[in-house]
Amino acid sequence: MSGLEYEFLMELHAKLDVHDHGPTPEGHRLVVMATAGYFKGPKLSGEVVGGTGGDWGRIRNDGSFGLDVRASIKTDDGALIYATYGGRGVFKDAEQMGLALDFQGEPKVDPEEYYFRTNPVFETSSEKYAWLNGIVAVGKGRLGNGGVTYDIYAIK
């Protein structure tokens, strides 16, 4: 059996605004809105369109963070791309999670000390970027500098 093949797709950074809803029957709910941002890679680059989405995530009963993200990104040449993804943030304890999720300013926790992965899928009507409709990607995230940054890889 051959190994998993991948290629670098983009770095994506989103500025975030957090709304903490506290403990709910579904877990500790955080609604995190993307207010702005950018993405850049060898085949596409552009901006995160503020106000088009966010993360309806929650701190789960096992202490991990579950992501539920939807957002629009716009390429430099004007194509709109809809991105959705789930994922997990796993921290060694609640204190580390709190420090990491306080992402304003410089990172407060080294991203190598926690697990933060996503699985983006894309949807677009653009003929130029239609190849995105047929891929699955994996993102490795880090928190800080006013939001979240992902290194996103297309799985071949």
Coordinates of C-alpha atoms in Angstrom, one line a residue:
M1 CA 0.0 0.0 0.0
S2 CA 1.4 3.4 -0.9
G3 CA 1.6 6.3 1.5
L4 CA -0.7 9.3 1.6
E5 CA 0.4 12.0 -0.9
Y6 CA -0.3 15.7 -0.5
E7 CA 0.7 19.1 -1.8
F8 CA 0.7 22.5 -0.2
L9 CA -2.4 24.4 -1.1
M10 CA -2.3 27.6 0.9
E11 CA -1.7 29.4 4.1
L12 CA -4.9 31.0 5.4
H13 CA -5.2 33.5 8.2
A14 CA -8.5 34.8 9.6
K15 CA -8.9 37.6 12.1
L16 CA -11.5 36.5 14.6
D17 CA -14.1 37.9 17.0
V18 CA -15.3 35.5 19.7
H19 CA -18.7 35.3 21.3
D20 CA -18.7 33.0 24.4
H21 CA -22.1 31.5 25.0
G22 CA -20.9 29.5 27.9
P23 CA -22.0 26.0 28.9
T24 CA -25.0 24.7 26.9
P25 CA -26.6 21.3 26.6
E26 CA -24.3 20.7 23.5
G27 CA -21.1 21.8 25.3
H28 CA -19.4 25.1 26.0
R29 CA -20.4 27.0 22.9
L30 CA -18.1 29.6 21.2
V31 CA -19.3 31.4 18.1
V32 CA -16.2 32.8 16.4
M33 CA -16.8 35.2 13.5
A34 CA -14.2 35.7 10.8
T35 CA -13.9 39.5 10.3
A36 CA -11.1 39.6 7.7
G37 CA -8.0 37.7 6.5
Y38 CA -6.0 36.4 3.6
F39 CA -5.0 33.2 1.9
K40 CA -1.9 32.6 -0.3
G41 CA -0.5 29.6 -2.1
P42 CA 1.1 28.6 -5.3
K43 CA -2.2 28.2 -7.3
L44 CA -4.5 30.7 -5.6
S45 CA -4.5 33.7 -3.3
G46 CA -6.9 36.3 -2.0
E47 CA -8.9 37.4 1.0
V48 CA -11.2 35.9 3.6
V49 CA -14.5 37.7 3.1
G50 CA -15.4 39.2 6.5
G51 CA -18.9 38.7 7.7
T52 CA -19.5 35.6 5.5
G53 CA -18.9 32.9 8.1
G54 CA -17.3 31.7 11.2
D55 CA -17.0 28.8 13.6
W56 CA -19.9 27.4 15.6
G57 CA -17.5 25.5 17.7
R58 CA -17.7 24.0 21.2
I59 CA -15.6 22.8 24.0
R60 CA -16.6 19.1 24.2
N61 CA -17.2 17.1 27.3
D62 CA -13.8 15.4 26.8
G63 CA -12.1 18.8 26.9
S64 CA -11.3 19.0 23.2
F65 CA -12.5 21.8 20.9
G66 CA -14.8 20.8 18.1
L67 CA -14.8 23.0 15.0
D68 CA -17.8 23.7 12.7
V69 CA -16.6 26.3 10.2
R70 CA -18.2 27.9 7.1
A71 CA -16.7 30.9 5.3
S72 CA -16.3 32.5 1.9
I73 CA -12.9 33.3 0.4
K74 CA -12.4 35.5 -2.7
T75 CA -9.4 35.0 -5.0
D76 CA -7.3 37.9 -6.3
D77 CA -9.1 37.6 -9.6
G78 CA -12.6 37.7 -8.1
A79 CA -13.7 34.1 -7.8
L80 CA -15.7 33.2 -4.7
I81 CA -15.0 29.9 -3.0
Y82 CA -17.1 28.5 -0.2
A83 CA -15.2 26.5 2.4
T84 CA -16.5 24.2 5.2
Y85 CA -14.7 22.2 7.7
G86 CA -14.8 20.4 11.0
G87 CA -11.8 19.6 13.0
R88 CA -10.3 19.2 16.5
G89 CA -8.2 21.2 18.9
V90 CA -6.7 19.0 21.6
F91 CA -4.9 20.7 24.5
K92 CA -3.1 19.2 27.5
D93 CA -5.5 20.9 29.9
A94 CA -8.0 23.6 30.3
E95 CA -5.4 26.2 31.2
Q96 CA -3.4 25.6 28.0
M97 CA -6.7 25.7 25.9
G98 CA -7.6 29.1 27.6
L99 CA -4.2 30.5 26.8
A100 CA -4.3 29.3 23.2
L101 CA -7.8 30.5 22.6
D102 CA -6.8 34.0 23.8
F103 CA -5.3 34.6 20.4
Q104 CA -4.9 38.3 20.6
G105 CA -1.3 39.4 20.1
E106 CA 1.6 37.0 19.9
P107 CA 0.8 33.3 20.5
K108 CA 0.6 32.4 24.1
V109 CA 1.2 28.7 23.5
D110 CA 3.7 27.1 21.1
P111 CA 1.5 25.4 18.4
E112 CA 3.7 22.4 18.5
E113 CA 2.4 21.8 22.1
Y114 CA -1.2 21.2 21.0
Y115 CA -3.1 19.3 18.2
F116 CA -5.2 21.5 15.9
R117 CA -6.3 19.9 12.6
T118 CA -9.1 20.6 10.1
N119 CA -10.5 18.9 7.0
P120 CA -11.6 21.7 4.5
V121 CA -13.7 21.0 1.5
F122 CA -14.4 23.7 -1.1
E123 CA -17.2 24.6 -3.4
T124 CA -17.0 27.1 -6.3
S125 CA -18.8 27.9 -9.5
S126 CA -15.5 29.3 -11.0
E127 CA -14.3 27.3 -14.0
K128 CA -10.7 28.3 -13.2
Y129 CA -10.9 26.9 -9.7
A130 CA -13.3 24.0 -10.3
W131 CA -10.5 21.6 -9.4
L132 CA -11.1 22.6 -5.8
N133 CA -14.6 21.0 -6.0
G134 CA -13.0 17.5 -6.2
I135 CA -10.4 17.6 -3.5
V136 CA -10.2 17.0 0.2
A137 CA -7.7 19.0 2.2
V138 CA -6.1 18.8 5.7
G139 CA -5.2 21.9 7.6
K140 CA -2.7 22.3 10.5
G141 CA -3.7 25.3 12.7
R142 CA -2.1 27.7 15.1
L143 CA -3.6 30.4 17.2
G144 CA -2.3 33.9 17.7
N145 CA -1.8 37.2 16.0
G146 CA -5.4 38.2 16.2
G147 CA -6.9 34.9 14.9
V148 CA -6.1 31.6 13.4
T149 CA -3.6 30.5 10.7
Y150 CA -3.8 27.2 8.8
D151 CA -1.3 25.6 6.6
I152 CA -3.6 23.7 4.2
Y153 CA -2.6 20.7 2.1
A154 CA -4.5 19.1 -0.7
I155 CA -4.7 15.3 -0.4
K156 CA -3.9 13.6 -3.7

